[in-house]
Tab-separated table of C-alpha atoms in Angstrom:
chain	number	residue	atom	x	y	z
R	1	MET	CA	-17.280	-22.683	-18.003
R	2	THR	CA	-16.942	-19.035	-18.530
R	3	GLU	CA	-13.785	-16.675	-16.438
R	4	THR	CA	-16.383	-15.405	-13.927
R	5	GLU	CA	-17.910	-18.853	-13.503
R	6	GLU	CA	-14.133	-20.618	-12.459
R	7	ILE	CA	-13.170	-17.812	-10.177
R	8	LEU	CA	-16.885	-18.967	-8.433
R	9	LYS	CA	-16.645	-22.235	-8.383
R	10	ALA	CA	-12.757	-22.196	-7.130
R	11	HIS	CA	-13.729	-19.589	-4.084
R	12	GLU	CA	-16.794	-21.892	-3.542
R	13	ASP	CA	-14.870	-24.741	-3.409
R	14	HIS	CA	-13.109	-24.419	-1.015
R	15	THR	CA	-15.539	-21.743	0.591
R	16	GLY	CA	-13.064	-19.147	0.444
R	17	VAL	CA	-9.039	-19.313	-0.233
R	18	LEU	CA	-7.417	-19.557	3.086
R	19	ASP	CA	-7.532	-22.526	6.045
R	20	ILE	CA	-5.692	-23.032	9.309
R	21	GLN	CA	-3.386	-25.312	9.537
R	22	SER	CA	-1.747	-27.199	12.853
R	23	ASP	CA	2.003	-27.383	13.450
R	24	LEU	CA	1.487	-29.988	15.993
R	25	ALA	CA	-0.148	-33.474	15.955
R	26	VAL	CA	-2.374	-34.981	17.927
R	27	HIS	CA	-2.575	-38.398	17.736
R	28	ASN	CA	-2.239	-39.507	21.441
R	29	LYS	CA	-2.622	-38.365	25.054
R	30	THR	CA	0.633	-37.682	25.348
R	31	GLU	CA	0.339	-35.398	21.892
R	32	LEU	CA	-2.495	-33.780	23.286
R	33	GLY	CA	-0.858	-32.913	26.334
R	34	ARG	CA	1.540	-31.344	25.097
R	35	ALA	CA	-0.404	-29.382	22.311
R	36	TYR	CA	-3.479	-28.537	24.574
R	37	THR	CA	-4.587	-29.456	28.731
R	38	PRO	CA	-2.452	-29.844	30.290
R	39	GLY	CA	0.490	-28.539	28.886
R	40	VAL	CA	-0.820	-25.232	27.891
R	41	ALA	CA	-1.701	-24.310	31.395
R	42	VAL	CA	2.197	-23.989	32.289
R	43	ILE	CA	2.791	-21.586	28.760
R	44	SER	CA	-0.635	-19.528	30.343
R	45	LYS	CA	1.199	-18.999	34.071
R	46	MET	CA	4.496	-18.267	32.503
R	47	ILE	CA	2.390	-15.108	29.972
R	48	ALA	CA	0.495	-13.967	33.045
R	49	LYS	CA	3.913	-12.952	34.686
R	50	ASP	CA	4.863	-11.878	31.464
R	51	PRO	CA	3.060	-10.849	28.758
R	52	SER	CA	5.756	-10.442	26.033
R	53	LEU	CA	5.731	-14.533	26.297
R	54	LYS	CA	2.842	-14.627	24.234
R	55	ASN	CA	5.421	-14.075	21.065
R	56	LYS	CA	7.274	-16.774	21.665
R	57	TYR	CA	4.915	-19.431	22.603
R	58	THR	CA	1.562	-18.456	20.681
R	59	VAL	CA	0.910	-18.177	17.253
R	60	SER	CA	0.580	-14.087	18.031
R	61	GLY	CA	4.195	-13.646	17.375
R	62	LYS	CA	3.540	-14.675	13.905
R	63	LEU	CA	0.281	-13.632	13.343
R	64	VAL	CA	-0.952	-10.593	10.872
R	65	ALA	CA	-4.033	-8.794	10.862
R	66	LEU	CA	-5.639	-7.614	7.760
R	67	VAL	CA	-8.359	-5.093	8.593
R	68	THR	CA	-11.128	-3.313	5.832
R	69	ASP	CA	-14.204	-1.688	6.667
R	70	GLY	CA	-14.631	-1.750	2.741
R	71	SER	CA	-15.004	1.807	2.585
R	72	ALA	CA	-13.194	2.427	-0.666
R	73	VAL	CA	-11.985	-0.638	-2.191
R	74	LEU	CA	-9.877	0.272	-5.841
R	75	GLY	CA	-11.752	0.090	-8.603
R	76	LEU	CA	-14.751	-0.968	-6.817
R	77	GLY	CA	-15.751	2.051	-3.996
R	78	ASN	CA	-17.634	1.384	-1.061
R	79	ILE	CA	-18.599	-2.044	-0.920
R	80	GLY	CA	-19.083	-2.737	2.597
R	81	PRO	CA	-17.134	-4.886	5.033
R	82	ALA	CA	-18.621	-8.357	3.931
R	83	GLY	CA	-17.539	-7.425	-0.080
R	84	GLY	CA	-14.048	-5.976	1.152
R	85	LEU	CA	-13.536	-9.501	2.763
R	86	PRO	CA	-12.259	-11.424	-0.372
R	87	VAL	CA	-9.796	-8.908	-1.484
R	88	ILE	CA	-8.222	-8.910	2.509
R	89	GLU	CA	-8.525	-12.952	1.790
R	90	GLY	CA	-6.798	-12.704	-1.428
R	91	LYS	CA	-3.933	-10.453	0.136
R	92	ALA	CA	-3.514	-12.790	3.173
R	93	LEU	CA	-3.063	-15.480	0.460
R	94	LEU	CA	-0.063	-13.988	-0.944
R	95	TYR	CA	1.377	-13.085	2.410
R	96	LYS	CA	1.576	-16.962	2.773
R	97	ASP	CA	2.636	-18.180	-0.633
R	98	LEU	CA	5.110	-15.272	-1.533
R	99	ALA	CA	6.686	-14.724	2.049
R	100	GLY	CA	5.209	-17.226	4.475
R	101	ILE	CA	3.222	-14.892	6.831
R	102	ASN	CA	0.515	-15.853	8.171
R	103	ALA	CA	-2.333	-13.206	7.925
R	104	ILE	CA	-5.828	-13.125	8.933
R	105	PRO	CA	-8.896	-11.497	7.457
R	106	ILE	CA	-10.805	-9.055	9.763
R	107	ALA	CA	-13.551	-7.280	8.748
R	108	VAL	CA	-15.260	-4.671	10.903
R	109	ASP	CA	-18.536	-1.903	10.159
R	110	GLN	CA	-18.484	1.298	8.823
R	111	VAL	CA	-18.026	3.029	12.541
R	112	SER	CA	-15.979	5.903	13.456
R	113	ALA	CA	-12.409	5.978	13.350
R	114	ASP	CA	-11.926	5.854	17.402
R	115	GLU	CA	-14.285	2.941	17.456
R	116	ILE	CA	-12.063	1.182	14.414
R	117	VAL	CA	-9.492	2.094	16.519
R	118	SER	CA	-10.803	0.507	19.945
R	119	THR	CA	-11.540	-2.078	18.511
R	120	ILE	CA	-7.901	-3.215	17.112
R	121	LYS	CA	-6.679	-1.439	20.017
R	122	ASN	CA	-8.328	-4.109	21.954
R	123	THR	CA	-7.578	-7.262	20.114
R	124	ALA	CA	-4.035	-6.312	19.168
R	125	LYS	CA	-2.791	-8.761	21.866
R	126	SER	CA	-3.306	-11.759	18.971
R	127	PHE	CA	-1.230	-10.186	16.853
R	128	ALA	CA	2.381	-9.039	15.605
R	129	GLY	CA	0.911	-6.438	13.279
R	130	ILE	CA	-1.881	-4.979	12.027
R	131	HIS	CA	-2.370	-3.890	7.978
R	132	LEU	CA	-5.126	-1.597	6.900
R	133	GLU	CA	-6.314	-2.055	3.995
R	134	ASP	CA	-9.230	-0.581	1.932
R	135	ILE	CA	-10.567	2.383	4.421
R	136	ALA	CA	-11.727	5.199	2.855
R	137	ALA	CA	-9.842	8.763	3.400
R	138	PRO	CA	-9.606	10.832	5.643
R	139	LYS	CA	-10.701	8.489	8.237
R	140	CYS	CA	-8.235	5.718	7.501
R	141	PHE	CA	-5.257	8.931	8.241
R	142	GLU	CA	-6.824	8.998	11.616
R	143	ILE	CA	-6.926	5.463	12.178
R	144	GLU	CA	-3.284	4.698	11.339
R	145	GLU	CA	-2.058	7.510	13.249
R	146	LYS	CA	-3.992	6.843	16.732
R	147	LEU	CA	-2.915	3.449	16.545
R	148	ASN	CA	0.685	4.082	15.724
R	149	GLU	CA	0.626	6.107	19.104
R	150	GLN	CA	-1.297	3.485	20.861
R	151	LEU	CA	0.217	-0.302	19.878
R	152	ASP	CA	3.656	-1.242	20.051
R	153	ILE	CA	3.404	-3.340	17.228
R	154	PRO	CA	3.690	-2.030	13.135
R	155	VAL	CA	0.674	-0.383	11.987
R	156	TYR	CA	0.575	-0.176	8.174
R	157	HIS	CA	-1.829	1.034	5.527
R	158	ASP	CA	-1.557	-0.775	2.334
R	159	ASP	CA	-3.272	1.726	0.161
R	160	GLN	CA	-0.582	4.559	1.706
R	161	GLU	CA	2.672	3.059	2.511
R	162	GLY	CA	2.557	0.270	0.241
R	163	THR	CA	1.326	2.592	-2.892
R	164	ALA	CA	4.031	5.095	-2.298
R	165	ILE	CA	6.700	2.803	-2.009
R	166	VAL	CA	6.259	1.238	-5.366
R	167	VAL	CA	5.551	4.611	-7.315
R	168	LEU	CA	9.004	5.771	-5.851
R	169	ALA	CA	10.402	2.408	-6.995
R	170	GLY	CA	9.133	2.854	-10.531
R	171	LEU	CA	10.208	6.537	-10.332
R	172	ILE	CA	13.746	6.149	-9.696
R	173	ASN	CA	13.854	4.004	-12.503
R	174	ALA	CA	11.918	6.126	-15.018
R	175	ALA	CA	14.870	9.061	-13.930
R	176	LYS	CA	17.282	6.523	-15.202
R	177	VAL	CA	15.468	5.877	-18.339
R	178	THR	CA	14.783	9.221	-19.545
R	179	GLY	CA	17.466	11.434	-17.990
R	180	ARG	CA	16.238	12.997	-14.910
R	181	SER	CA	17.384	13.702	-11.633
R	182	LEU	CA	14.761	12.950	-9.421
R	183	ASP	CA	15.318	16.397	-7.386
R	184	PHE	CA	14.054	18.325	-10.558
R	185	MET	CA	11.257	16.813	-11.338
R	186	HIS	CA	7.669	18.574	-12.131
R	187	VAL	CA	5.495	15.880	-10.964
R	188	VAL	CA	1.265	15.980	-11.205
R	189	ILE	CA	-0.597	13.827	-8.669
R	190	ASN	CA	-4.278	13.435	-9.650
R	191	GLY	CA	-6.180	12.147	-7.198
R	192	VAL	CA	-5.475	12.827	-3.984
R	193	GLY	CA	-7.427	10.268	-1.283
R	194	ALA	CA	-5.266	7.657	0.724
R	195	SER	CA	-3.046	6.543	-2.055
R	196	GLY	CA	-2.348	10.278	-3.663
R	197	LEU	CA	-1.688	11.723	0.088
R	198	ALA	CA	0.608	8.907	0.904
R	199	THR	CA	2.933	9.454	-2.073
R	200	ALA	CA	3.287	12.822	-2.115
R	201	LYS	CA	4.390	12.846	1.059
R	202	LEU	CA	6.774	9.976	0.426
R	203	LEU	CA	8.240	12.157	-2.859
R	204	TYR	CA	8.244	15.566	-1.203
R	205	ALA	CA	10.372	13.509	1.444
R	206	VAL	CA	13.122	11.953	-0.777
R	207	GLY	CA	13.309	15.718	-2.066
R	208	ILE	CA	10.951	15.857	-4.801
R	209	LYS	CA	9.217	19.289	-4.400
R	210	HIS	CA	7.929	20.448	-7.146
R	211	LEU	CA	4.863	18.678	-6.795
R	212	THR	CA	1.135	19.632	-7.905
R	213	LEU	CA	-1.802	18.045	-6.037
R	214	ILE	CA	-5.273	17.730	-8.091
R	215	ASP	CA	-8.281	16.184	-6.815
R	216	VAL	CA	-12.109	16.432	-7.330
R	217	TYR	CA	-12.064	20.414	-7.263
R	218	GLY	CA	-9.482	20.813	-8.995
R	219	VAL	CA	-5.765	21.914	-7.638
R	220	VAL	CA	-5.147	20.974	-3.986
R	221	THR	CA	-4.895	24.695	-2.028
R	222	ALA	CA	-4.283	25.247	1.677
R	223	ASN	CA	-7.223	27.970	1.541
R	224	ASP	CA	-10.121	25.483	-0.334
R	225	ASP	CA	-12.000	24.209	2.816
R	226	ARG	CA	-13.612	21.540	0.320
R	227	TYR	CA	-10.242	19.654	0.785
R	228	ASN	CA	-9.869	17.479	3.694
R	229	LYS	CA	-7.073	18.832	6.793
R	230	TYR	CA	-4.781	16.831	5.903
R	231	GLN	CA	-5.114	17.522	1.952
R	232	ARG	CA	-4.831	21.268	3.361
R	233	ASP	CA	-1.490	20.862	5.190
R	234	MET	CA	-0.004	18.832	2.323
R	235	ALA	CA	-0.698	21.987	0.025
R	236	LYS	CA	0.689	23.996	2.956
R	237	THR	CA	3.951	22.225	3.209
R	238	LEU	CA	4.450	22.350	-0.812
R	239	ASN	CA	3.208	25.796	-0.977
R	240	THR	CA	0.868	25.778	-3.679
R	241	PRO	CA	-0.047	29.103	-4.657
R	242	SER	CA	-3.568	30.004	-3.255
R	243	ASP	CA	-4.857	31.646	-6.644
R	244	MET	CA	-4.490	27.915	-8.121
R	245	LEU	CA	-7.160	27.184	-6.852
R	246	GLY	CA	-10.166	26.188	-8.999
R	247	LYS	CA	-7.626	25.082	-11.770
R	248	GLN	CA	-7.842	21.827	-12.931
R	249	LEU	CA	-5.881	19.172	-14.434
R	250	THR	CA	-5.124	20.252	-18.083
R	251	ASP	CA	-4.856	23.845	-17.026
R	252	VAL	CA	-1.341	22.469	-14.553
R	253	MET	CA	-0.029	20.407	-17.276
R	254	ASP	CA	2.374	22.274	-19.328
R	255	ASP	CA	5.966	21.446	-18.958
R	256	GLN	CA	5.453	18.683	-16.263
R	257	ASP	CA	7.891	15.985	-16.198
R	258	VAL	CA	5.425	13.159	-14.357
R	259	PHE	CA	1.912	12.601	-14.085
R	260	ILE	CA	0.648	10.135	-11.386
R	261	GLY	CA	-2.949	8.859	-11.653
R	262	LEU	CA	-4.524	7.438	-8.589
R	263	SER	CA	-8.254	8.700	-9.458
R	264	ASP	CA	-10.310	7.272	-12.457
R	265	LYS	CA	-10.181	6.091	-16.059
R	266	HIS	CA	-9.736	8.543	-19.141
R	267	LEU	CA	-9.240	11.523	-17.139
R	268	LEU	CA	-5.654	12.566	-19.080
R	269	SER	CA	-5.492	13.531	-22.751
R	270	GLN	CA	-3.278	13.194	-25.092
R	271	THR	CA	-3.394	16.553	-25.527
R	272	ASP	CA	-2.465	16.773	-22.250
R	273	VAL	CA	0.317	14.534	-22.457
R	274	HIS	CA	1.555	16.687	-26.041
R	275	ARG	CA	1.508	19.347	-23.334
R	276	MET	CA	3.928	18.120	-20.704
R	277	ALA	CA	7.863	18.282	-21.104
R	278	LYS	CA	9.875	16.006	-23.213
R	279	ASP	CA	9.786	11.838	-22.774
R	280	PRO	CA	6.766	12.343	-20.127
R	281	ILE	CA	6.513	9.852	-17.347
R	282	ILE	CA	2.962	8.351	-17.047
R	283	PHE	CA	1.939	6.357	-14.001
R	284	ALA	CA	-1.796	6.120	-15.068
R	285	LEU	CA	-2.780	3.437	-11.893
R	286	ALA	CA	-6.537	3.706	-12.069
R	287	ASN	CA	-7.778	0.200	-11.718
R	288	PRO	CA	-9.478	-1.562	-13.959
R	289	VAL	CA	-9.309	0.963	-16.505
R	290	PRO	CA	-6.581	3.641	-16.297
R	291	GLU	CA	-6.473	7.348	-16.710
R	292	ILE	CA	-5.342	7.039	-20.209
R	293	GLU	CA	-4.824	3.603	-22.071
R	294	PRO	CA	-1.326	3.168	-22.454
R	295	GLU	CA	-1.151	3.448	-26.219
R	296	ASP	CA	-2.844	6.936	-26.495
R	297	ALA	CA	-0.087	7.694	-24.324
R	298	ALA	CA	2.452	6.135	-25.921
R	299	LYS	CA	1.163	7.849	-29.264
R	300	ALA	CA	1.000	11.245	-27.293
R	301	GLY	CA	4.997	10.748	-26.646
R	302	ALA	CA	5.040	9.531	-23.339
R	303	LYS	CA	8.836	8.331	-22.821
R	304	VAL	CA	7.965	5.487	-19.751
R	305	ILE	CA	4.260	4.321	-18.820
R	306	ALA	CA	2.971	2.328	-16.317
R	307	THR	CA	-0.177	0.958	-15.042
R	308	GLY	CA	-1.982	-1.125	-12.433
R	309	SER	CA	-2.691	-3.935	-14.646
R	310	SER	CA	-0.876	-7.077	-15.560
R	311	GLN	CA	-1.965	-6.500	-19.061
R	312	HIS	CA	0.471	-4.301	-19.680
R	313	PRO	CA	4.394	-3.461	-18.848
R	314	ASN	CA	5.188	-1.986	-15.865
R	315	GLN	CA	2.458	-3.098	-13.630
R	316	VAL	CA	3.160	-0.517	-10.366
R	317	ASN	CA	1.141	-2.677	-7.896
R	318	ASN	CA	1.380	-2.968	-4.123
R	319	ILE	CA	1.898	-6.621	-4.293
R	320	LEU	CA	5.545	-6.002	-4.533
R	321	ALA	CA	5.953	-4.003	-1.963
R	322	PHE	CA	4.079	-5.707	1.717
R	323	PRO	CA	4.857	-9.489	1.465
R	324	GLY	CA	8.417	-8.844	1.958
R	325	LEU	CA	8.366	-5.016	3.904
R	326	PHE	CA	6.296	-7.135	6.806
R	327	LYS	CA	8.098	-10.161	6.715
R	328	GLY	CA	11.492	-7.880	7.431
R	329	LEU	CA	9.288	-5.751	10.187
R	330	LEU	CA	8.502	-9.194	11.943
R	331	GLU	CA	12.250	-10.420	11.248
R	332	SER	CA	13.862	-6.990	12.709
R	333	GLY	CA	11.348	-5.824	15.533
R	334	ILE	CA	10.553	-2.328	13.572
R	335	THR	CA	7.129	-0.910	14.975
R	336	HIS	CA	6.914	1.663	12.601
R	337	VAL	CA	7.120	2.305	8.581
R	338	ASP	CA	8.458	5.961	8.733
R	339	ALA	CA	9.090	7.701	5.521
R	340	LYS	CA	12.753	6.878	5.744
R	341	LEU	CA	11.865	2.858	5.736
R	342	GLN	CA	9.675	3.593	2.765
R	343	GLU	CA	12.618	4.955	0.955
R	344	VAL	CA	14.952	2.403	1.812
R	345	VAL	CA	12.444	-0.113	0.376
R	346	ALA	CA	11.636	1.725	-2.411
R	347	LYS	CA	15.347	1.929	-3.586
R	348	ALA	CA	15.781	-1.568	-2.870
R	349	LEU	CA	12.704	-2.337	-5.049
R	350	ALA	CA	14.104	-0.679	-7.967
R	351	SER	CA	17.667	-2.323	-7.680
R	352	VAL	CA	15.757	-5.200	-8.390
R	353	VAL	CA	15.625	-4.001	-12.273
R	354	ALA	CA	19.566	-3.771	-12.943
R	355	ASN	CA	19.137	-2.274	-16.001
R	356	PRO	CA	15.844	-0.201	-15.703
R	357	THR	CA	14.115	0.297	-19.837
R	358	ALA	CA	11.098	1.781	-20.712
R	359	ASP	CA	9.739	-1.051	-20.568
R	360	GLU	CA	10.932	-2.721	-17.097
R	361	ILE	CA	11.021	-0.110	-14.578
R	362	VAL	CA	9.679	-2.464	-11.412
R	363	PRO	CA	10.051	-6.197	-11.202
R	364	GLY	CA	7.275	-8.493	-12.047
R	365	VAL	CA	5.003	-9.741	-9.435
R	366	PHE	CA	6.407	-13.414	-9.532
R	367	ASP	CA	10.286	-12.524	-9.237
R	368	ASP	CA	11.262	-14.240	-6.902
R	369	GLN	CA	13.846	-11.448	-5.621
R	370	VAL	CA	11.143	-9.092	-4.467
R	371	VAL	CA	10.731	-10.762	-0.932
R	372	LYS	CA	13.947	-11.400	-0.347
R	373	THR	CA	15.274	-8.158	-1.629
R	374	VAL	CA	12.824	-6.349	0.466
R	375	THR	CA	12.774	-8.165	3.637
R	376	ALA	CA	16.503	-7.796	3.581
R	377	ALA	CA	16.390	-3.871	2.896
R	378	VAL	CA	14.058	-3.693	6.314
R	379	VAL	CA	16.343	-5.494	8.476
R	380	ASP	CA	19.670	-3.902	7.422
R	381	TYR	CA	17.468	-0.884	8.125
R	382	ALA	CA	16.960	-1.945	11.484
R	383	ASN	CA	20.558	-2.338	12.277
R	384	THR	CA	21.107	0.953	11.935
R	385	LEU	CA	18.926	2.114	14.334
């Protein structure tokens, strides 16, 4: 049986990878009355008087909604809501297995941002938090902004906050390996969609000011109307010179310390790496094929190399962030994943690797300290508020 056949069989045999499991036994009239009627009438009346009690007496207090429209699935592109379901179903499995968090996958049609916001808002009483996944930019920015304004539960976009957190964690340790200071790093981010823009914002927030953003038309500048409002606003924040308009990746690689790729395969050349500063740091995170193959980056002089793949050392993957982060959110009652919290989590995640090396700047995805450390960091942060 081929690997593909084994994958299909595993998912077909179970009709997916998730089940709903009961927490109470129902084997007699007493147990039935306690779990369902007439017992639930007591709880329903209480919640009717005080809706907040739903979080104490119903699954809504521990259930996360994993929402996608399948418009920007990493490595696959726009494959539609149904096509996006296996991804969020898999993440729901990881939530449960790694952090004990109950999450349910929800696919929504590719409608306007306002319609998606309304759909989530109108069902939000069923959930303790919202995890957005694989929704294309710039719509995802608008959706998250509006949900944060309108809901009193945490809203988290894994492609934005999750990626930014893990990239920063890796960069903290890569800086130690190469003897650099974060504040003085010169960083190129290639690919300024949801992940790239969120990463740029977080790096800027922690003091990395020398950022150059590159996307499909070249350097992102505030005066380039081909880029969306969110991209242009970030370029304005960075004071990117307007005369950089149209310059391509290869035009800006001289003396750069770090390349962060959140884009597409084979966009970075060995020549580009040669032109970077001594001992450059390469995060080639495109999946399934990176912007430059790790062996090519190494031959060109890269000191630290990370990818998004488990086939190579230093896998920068959101799985290092979201299970422990959401566990911490639910335990602490924090309702907003702001830049400061992202920084705290990134530093905690970096600390899991006590003595970073070129081949280990982030912990492995199955390191049992990851979820514990990230959860504790969120709870400790909440205690400072």
